[in-house]
Backbone as CSV, one residue per row, in Angstrom:
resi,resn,N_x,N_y,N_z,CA_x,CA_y,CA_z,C_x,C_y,C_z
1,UNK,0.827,-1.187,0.000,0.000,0.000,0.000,0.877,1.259,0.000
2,UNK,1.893,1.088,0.805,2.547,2.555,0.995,3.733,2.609,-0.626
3,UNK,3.695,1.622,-1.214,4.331,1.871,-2.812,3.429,2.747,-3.391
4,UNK,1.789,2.229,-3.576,1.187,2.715,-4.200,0.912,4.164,-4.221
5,UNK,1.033,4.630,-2.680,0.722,5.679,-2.274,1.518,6.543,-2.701
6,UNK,2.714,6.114,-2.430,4.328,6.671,-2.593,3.780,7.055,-4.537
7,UNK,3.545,6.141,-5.439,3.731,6.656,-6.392,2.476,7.406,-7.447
8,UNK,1.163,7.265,-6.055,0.358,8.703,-6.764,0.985,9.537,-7.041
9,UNK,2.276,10.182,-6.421,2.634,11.561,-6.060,4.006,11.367,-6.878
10,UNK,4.677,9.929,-6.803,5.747,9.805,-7.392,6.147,9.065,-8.410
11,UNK,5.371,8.284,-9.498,5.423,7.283,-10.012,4.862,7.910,-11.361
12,UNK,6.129,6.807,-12.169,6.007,7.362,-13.725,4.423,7.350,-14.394
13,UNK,3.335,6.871,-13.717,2.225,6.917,-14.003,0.953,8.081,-13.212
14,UNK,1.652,8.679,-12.378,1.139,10.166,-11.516,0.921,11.148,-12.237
15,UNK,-0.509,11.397,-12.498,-0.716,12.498,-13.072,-1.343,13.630,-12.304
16,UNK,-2.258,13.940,-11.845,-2.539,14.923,-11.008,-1.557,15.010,-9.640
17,UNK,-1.235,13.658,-9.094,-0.887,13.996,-8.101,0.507,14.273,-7.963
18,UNK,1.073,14.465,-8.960,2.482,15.126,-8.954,2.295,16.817,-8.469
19,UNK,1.217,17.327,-8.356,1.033,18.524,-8.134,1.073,18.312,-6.327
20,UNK,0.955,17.392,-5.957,0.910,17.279,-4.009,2.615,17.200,-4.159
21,UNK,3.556,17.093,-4.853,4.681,16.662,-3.938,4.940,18.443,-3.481
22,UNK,5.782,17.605,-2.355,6.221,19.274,-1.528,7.583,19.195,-1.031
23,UNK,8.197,20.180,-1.656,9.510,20.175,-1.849,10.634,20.125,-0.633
24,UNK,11.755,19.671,-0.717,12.452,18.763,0.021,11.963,18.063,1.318
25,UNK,11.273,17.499,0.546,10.289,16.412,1.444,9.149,15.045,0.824
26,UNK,9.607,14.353,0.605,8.740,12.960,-0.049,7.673,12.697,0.341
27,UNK,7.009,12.760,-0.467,5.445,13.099,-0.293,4.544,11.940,-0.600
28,UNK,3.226,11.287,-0.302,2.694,10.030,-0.539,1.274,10.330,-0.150
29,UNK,0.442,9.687,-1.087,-1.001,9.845,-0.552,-2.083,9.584,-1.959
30,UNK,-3.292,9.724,-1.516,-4.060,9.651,-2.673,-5.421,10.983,-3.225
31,UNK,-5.441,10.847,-4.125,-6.334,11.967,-4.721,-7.706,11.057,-5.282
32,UNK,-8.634,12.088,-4.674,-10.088,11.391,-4.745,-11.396,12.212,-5.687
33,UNK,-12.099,11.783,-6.239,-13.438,12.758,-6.858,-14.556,11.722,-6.658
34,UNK,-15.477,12.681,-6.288,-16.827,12.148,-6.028,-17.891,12.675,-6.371
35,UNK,-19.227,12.225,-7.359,-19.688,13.145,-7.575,-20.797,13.625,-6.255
36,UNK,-21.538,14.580,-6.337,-22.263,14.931,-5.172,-23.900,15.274,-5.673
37,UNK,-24.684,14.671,-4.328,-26.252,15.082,-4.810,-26.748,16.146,-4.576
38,UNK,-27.481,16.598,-5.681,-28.043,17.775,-5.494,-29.116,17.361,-4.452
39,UNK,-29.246,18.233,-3.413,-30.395,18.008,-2.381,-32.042,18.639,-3.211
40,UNK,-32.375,19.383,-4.525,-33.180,19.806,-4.856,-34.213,18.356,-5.316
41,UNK,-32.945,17.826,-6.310,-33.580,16.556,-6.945,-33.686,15.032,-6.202
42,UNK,-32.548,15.086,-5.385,-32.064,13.794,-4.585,-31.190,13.299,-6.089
43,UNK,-30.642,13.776,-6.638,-29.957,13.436,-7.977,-28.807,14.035,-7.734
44,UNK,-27.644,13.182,-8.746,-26.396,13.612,-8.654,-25.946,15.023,-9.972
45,UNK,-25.139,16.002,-9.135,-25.421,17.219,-10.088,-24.887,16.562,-11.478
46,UNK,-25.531,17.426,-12.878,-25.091,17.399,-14.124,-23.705,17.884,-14.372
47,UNK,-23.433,18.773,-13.563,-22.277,19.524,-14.228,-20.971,18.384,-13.727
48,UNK,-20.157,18.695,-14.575,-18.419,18.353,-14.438,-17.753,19.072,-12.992
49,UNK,-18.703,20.079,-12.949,-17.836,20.933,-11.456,-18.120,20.575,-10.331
50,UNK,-19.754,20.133,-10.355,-20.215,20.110,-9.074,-20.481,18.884,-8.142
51,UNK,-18.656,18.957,-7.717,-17.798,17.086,-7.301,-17.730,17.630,-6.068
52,UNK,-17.051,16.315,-5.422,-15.781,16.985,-4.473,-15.036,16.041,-5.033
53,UNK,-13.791,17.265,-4.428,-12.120,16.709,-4.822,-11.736,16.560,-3.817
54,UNK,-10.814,15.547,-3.147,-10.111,15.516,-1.848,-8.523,14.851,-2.265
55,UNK,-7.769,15.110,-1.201,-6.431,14.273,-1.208,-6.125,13.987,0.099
56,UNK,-5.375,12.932,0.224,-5.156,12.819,1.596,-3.499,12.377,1.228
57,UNK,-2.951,12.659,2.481,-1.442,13.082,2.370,-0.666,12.714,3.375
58,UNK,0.504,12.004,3.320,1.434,12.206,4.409,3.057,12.337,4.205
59,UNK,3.967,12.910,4.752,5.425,13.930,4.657,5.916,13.068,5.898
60,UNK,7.294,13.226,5.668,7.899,12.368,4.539,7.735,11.228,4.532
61,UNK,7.657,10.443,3.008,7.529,9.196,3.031,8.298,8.327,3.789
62,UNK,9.401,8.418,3.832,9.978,7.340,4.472,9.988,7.239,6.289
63,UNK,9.523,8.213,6.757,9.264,7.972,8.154,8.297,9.162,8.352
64,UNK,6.624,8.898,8.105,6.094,9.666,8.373,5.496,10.868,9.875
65,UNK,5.308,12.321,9.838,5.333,12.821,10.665,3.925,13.509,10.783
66,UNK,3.719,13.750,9.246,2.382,14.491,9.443,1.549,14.090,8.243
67,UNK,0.844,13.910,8.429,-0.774,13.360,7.977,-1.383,14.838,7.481
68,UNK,-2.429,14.859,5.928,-3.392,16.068,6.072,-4.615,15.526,5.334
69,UNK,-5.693,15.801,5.736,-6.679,15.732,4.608,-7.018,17.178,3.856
70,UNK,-7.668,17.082,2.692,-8.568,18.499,2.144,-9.031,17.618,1.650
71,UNK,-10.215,18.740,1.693,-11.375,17.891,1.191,-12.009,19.699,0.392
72,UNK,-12.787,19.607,-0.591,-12.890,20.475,-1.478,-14.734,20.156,-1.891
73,UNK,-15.145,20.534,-1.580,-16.866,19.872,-1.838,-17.544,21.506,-2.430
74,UNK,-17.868,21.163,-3.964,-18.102,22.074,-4.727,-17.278,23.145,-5.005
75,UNK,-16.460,22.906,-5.354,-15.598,24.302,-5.944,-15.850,25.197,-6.686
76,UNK,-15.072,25.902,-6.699,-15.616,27.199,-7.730,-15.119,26.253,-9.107
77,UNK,-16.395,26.796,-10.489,-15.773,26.337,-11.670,-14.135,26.590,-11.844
78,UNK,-13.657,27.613,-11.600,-12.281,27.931,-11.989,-10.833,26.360,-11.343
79,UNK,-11.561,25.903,-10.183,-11.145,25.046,-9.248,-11.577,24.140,-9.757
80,UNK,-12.787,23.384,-9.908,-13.378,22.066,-10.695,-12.812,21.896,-11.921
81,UNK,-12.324,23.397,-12.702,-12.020,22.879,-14.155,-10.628,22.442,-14.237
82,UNK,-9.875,22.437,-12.998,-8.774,21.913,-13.298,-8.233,20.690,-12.014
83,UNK,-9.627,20.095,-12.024,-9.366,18.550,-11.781,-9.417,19.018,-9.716
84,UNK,-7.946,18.160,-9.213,-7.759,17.919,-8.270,-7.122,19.146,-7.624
85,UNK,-6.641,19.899,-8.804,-5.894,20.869,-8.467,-6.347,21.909,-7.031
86,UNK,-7.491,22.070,-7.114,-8.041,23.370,-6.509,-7.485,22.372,-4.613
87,UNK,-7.671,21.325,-4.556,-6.701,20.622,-3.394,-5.271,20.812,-2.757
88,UNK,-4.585,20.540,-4.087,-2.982,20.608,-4.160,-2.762,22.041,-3.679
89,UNK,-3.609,22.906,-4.209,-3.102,24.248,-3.678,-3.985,24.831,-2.248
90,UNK,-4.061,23.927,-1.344,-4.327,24.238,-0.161,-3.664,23.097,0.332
91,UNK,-3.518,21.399,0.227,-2.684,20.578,0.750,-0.770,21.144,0.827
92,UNK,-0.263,21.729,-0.321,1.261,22.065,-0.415,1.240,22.979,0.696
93,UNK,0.685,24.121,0.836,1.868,24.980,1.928,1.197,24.721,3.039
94,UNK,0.257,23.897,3.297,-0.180,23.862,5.109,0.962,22.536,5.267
95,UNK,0.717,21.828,4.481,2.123,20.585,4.539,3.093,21.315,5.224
96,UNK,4.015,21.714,4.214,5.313,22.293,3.849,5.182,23.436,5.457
97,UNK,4.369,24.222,5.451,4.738,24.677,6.625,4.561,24.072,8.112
98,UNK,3.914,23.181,7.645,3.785,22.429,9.185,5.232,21.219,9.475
99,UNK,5.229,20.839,8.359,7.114,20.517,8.374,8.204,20.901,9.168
100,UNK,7.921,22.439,8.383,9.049,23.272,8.765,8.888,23.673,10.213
101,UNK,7.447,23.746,10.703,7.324,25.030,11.331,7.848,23.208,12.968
102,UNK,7.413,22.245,12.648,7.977,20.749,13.607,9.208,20.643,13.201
103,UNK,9.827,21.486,12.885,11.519,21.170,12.267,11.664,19.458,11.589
104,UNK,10.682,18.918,10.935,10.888,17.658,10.681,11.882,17.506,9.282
105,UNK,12.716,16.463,9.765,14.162,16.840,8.954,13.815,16.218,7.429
106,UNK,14.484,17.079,6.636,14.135,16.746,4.647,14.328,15.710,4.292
107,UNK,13.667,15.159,3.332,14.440,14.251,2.592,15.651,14.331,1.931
108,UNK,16.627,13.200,2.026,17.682,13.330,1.243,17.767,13.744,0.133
109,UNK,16.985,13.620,-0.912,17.053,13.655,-2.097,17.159,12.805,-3.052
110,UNK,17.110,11.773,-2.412,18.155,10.543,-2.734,16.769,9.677,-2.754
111,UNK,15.693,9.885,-2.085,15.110,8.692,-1.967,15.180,7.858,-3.357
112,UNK,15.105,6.832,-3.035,14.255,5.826,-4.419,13.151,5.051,-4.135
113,UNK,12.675,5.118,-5.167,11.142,4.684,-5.217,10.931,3.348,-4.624
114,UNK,10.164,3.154,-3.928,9.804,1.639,-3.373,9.639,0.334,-3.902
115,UNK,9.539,0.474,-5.233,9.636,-0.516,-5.879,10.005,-0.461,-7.493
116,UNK,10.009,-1.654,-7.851,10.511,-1.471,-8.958,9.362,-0.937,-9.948
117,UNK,9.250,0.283,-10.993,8.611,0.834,-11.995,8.602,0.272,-13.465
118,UNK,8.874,-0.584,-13.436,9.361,-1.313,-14.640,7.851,-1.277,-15.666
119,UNK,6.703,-1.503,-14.616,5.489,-1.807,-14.756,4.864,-1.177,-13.627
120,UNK,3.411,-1.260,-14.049,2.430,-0.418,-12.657,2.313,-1.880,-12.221
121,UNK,2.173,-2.306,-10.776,1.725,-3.446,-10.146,0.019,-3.181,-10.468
122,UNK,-0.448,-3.951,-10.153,-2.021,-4.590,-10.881,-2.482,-5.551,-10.122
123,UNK,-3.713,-5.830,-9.862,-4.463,-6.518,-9.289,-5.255,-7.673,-10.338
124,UNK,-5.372,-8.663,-9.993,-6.209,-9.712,-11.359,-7.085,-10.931,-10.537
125,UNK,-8.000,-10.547,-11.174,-8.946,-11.807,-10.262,-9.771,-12.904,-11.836
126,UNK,-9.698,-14.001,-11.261,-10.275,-14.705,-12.524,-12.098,-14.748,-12.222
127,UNK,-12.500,-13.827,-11.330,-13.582,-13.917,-10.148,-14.435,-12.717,-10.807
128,UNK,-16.036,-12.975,-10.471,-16.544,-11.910,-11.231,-17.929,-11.935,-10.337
129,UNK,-18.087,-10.434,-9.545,-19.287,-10.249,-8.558,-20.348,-10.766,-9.148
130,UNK,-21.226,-10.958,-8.046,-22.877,-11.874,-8.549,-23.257,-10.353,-7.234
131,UNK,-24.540,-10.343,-7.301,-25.389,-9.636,-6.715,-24.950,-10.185,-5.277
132,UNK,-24.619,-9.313,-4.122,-24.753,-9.859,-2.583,-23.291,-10.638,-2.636
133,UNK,-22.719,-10.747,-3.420,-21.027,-11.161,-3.144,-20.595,-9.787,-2.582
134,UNK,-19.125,-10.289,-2.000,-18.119,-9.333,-1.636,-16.747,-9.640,-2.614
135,UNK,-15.961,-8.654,-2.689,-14.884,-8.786,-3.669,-14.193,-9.988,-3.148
136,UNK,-13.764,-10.688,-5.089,-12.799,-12.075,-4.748,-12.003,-11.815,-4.200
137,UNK,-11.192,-13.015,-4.081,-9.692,-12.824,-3.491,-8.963,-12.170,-4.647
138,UNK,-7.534,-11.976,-4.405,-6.743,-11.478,-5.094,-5.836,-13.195,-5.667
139,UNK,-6.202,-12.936,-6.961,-5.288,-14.046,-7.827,-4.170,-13.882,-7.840
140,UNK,-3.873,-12.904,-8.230,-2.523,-12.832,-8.950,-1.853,-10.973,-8.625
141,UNK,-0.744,-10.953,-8.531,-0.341,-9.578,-8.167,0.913,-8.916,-9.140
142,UNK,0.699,-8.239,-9.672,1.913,-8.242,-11.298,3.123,-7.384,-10.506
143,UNK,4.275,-7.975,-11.519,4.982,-7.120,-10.409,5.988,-5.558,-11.246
């Protein structure tokens, strides 16, 4: 789990969440969207904007100190239209200063990634839900 996490933020396949890393400091966590109900209709809104975005976060990876959530529920269009983003820019400097402000010491620079990138690891089940099942086991794990 903590690979995976490690490479929302850091992994040759991270796309939004390359915007959470926070600088000299290794960063890990995940980025979330959900859509949300309109309370008028009991329906989920039409628009593309009207989500929430959240990330959840923790500094530095390799011996964590601080934990954050944001959570973002209806953003302004300007914020919705660019994804997760309107997050990243309230998760980076409460991070980064709460770091600094616990003197928690940087990353080397040096880290390397937790596992090997060769490939994204993957989940595979030969298993397929019926109504009132719970998820199969895990078959197979790619590496």
């Amino acid at each position: 789990m903590k690979q995976e996490l490690y490479g929302v933020v850091n992994g040759p396949w991270a796309q939004g969440g390359k915007r959470y890393a926070v600088e000299n400091y290794s960063t890990s966590g995940k980025t979330g969207t959900a859509e949300v109900v309109d309370p008028k209709t009991g329906t989920y809104y039409k628009s593309p904007y009207k989500v929430m975005h959240s990330f959840i976060g923790y500094a530095p990876s390799e011996d964590p100190q601080v934990i954050l959530y944001v959570g973002l529920k209806l953003p302004s269009k300007e914020l919705g239209a660019s994804n997760a983003n309107g997050a990243s820019e309230i998760f980076k400097p409460i991070m980064e200063n709460t770091l600094n402000y616990l003197n928690v010491k940087k990353s080397n620079g040096e880290d390397k990634p937790p596992l090997s990138w060769n490939k994204r690891p993957f989940f595979r089940s030969d298993n397929h839900l019926a109504v009132g099942q719970t998820f199969p086991p895990v078959v197979d794990m790619g590496s």
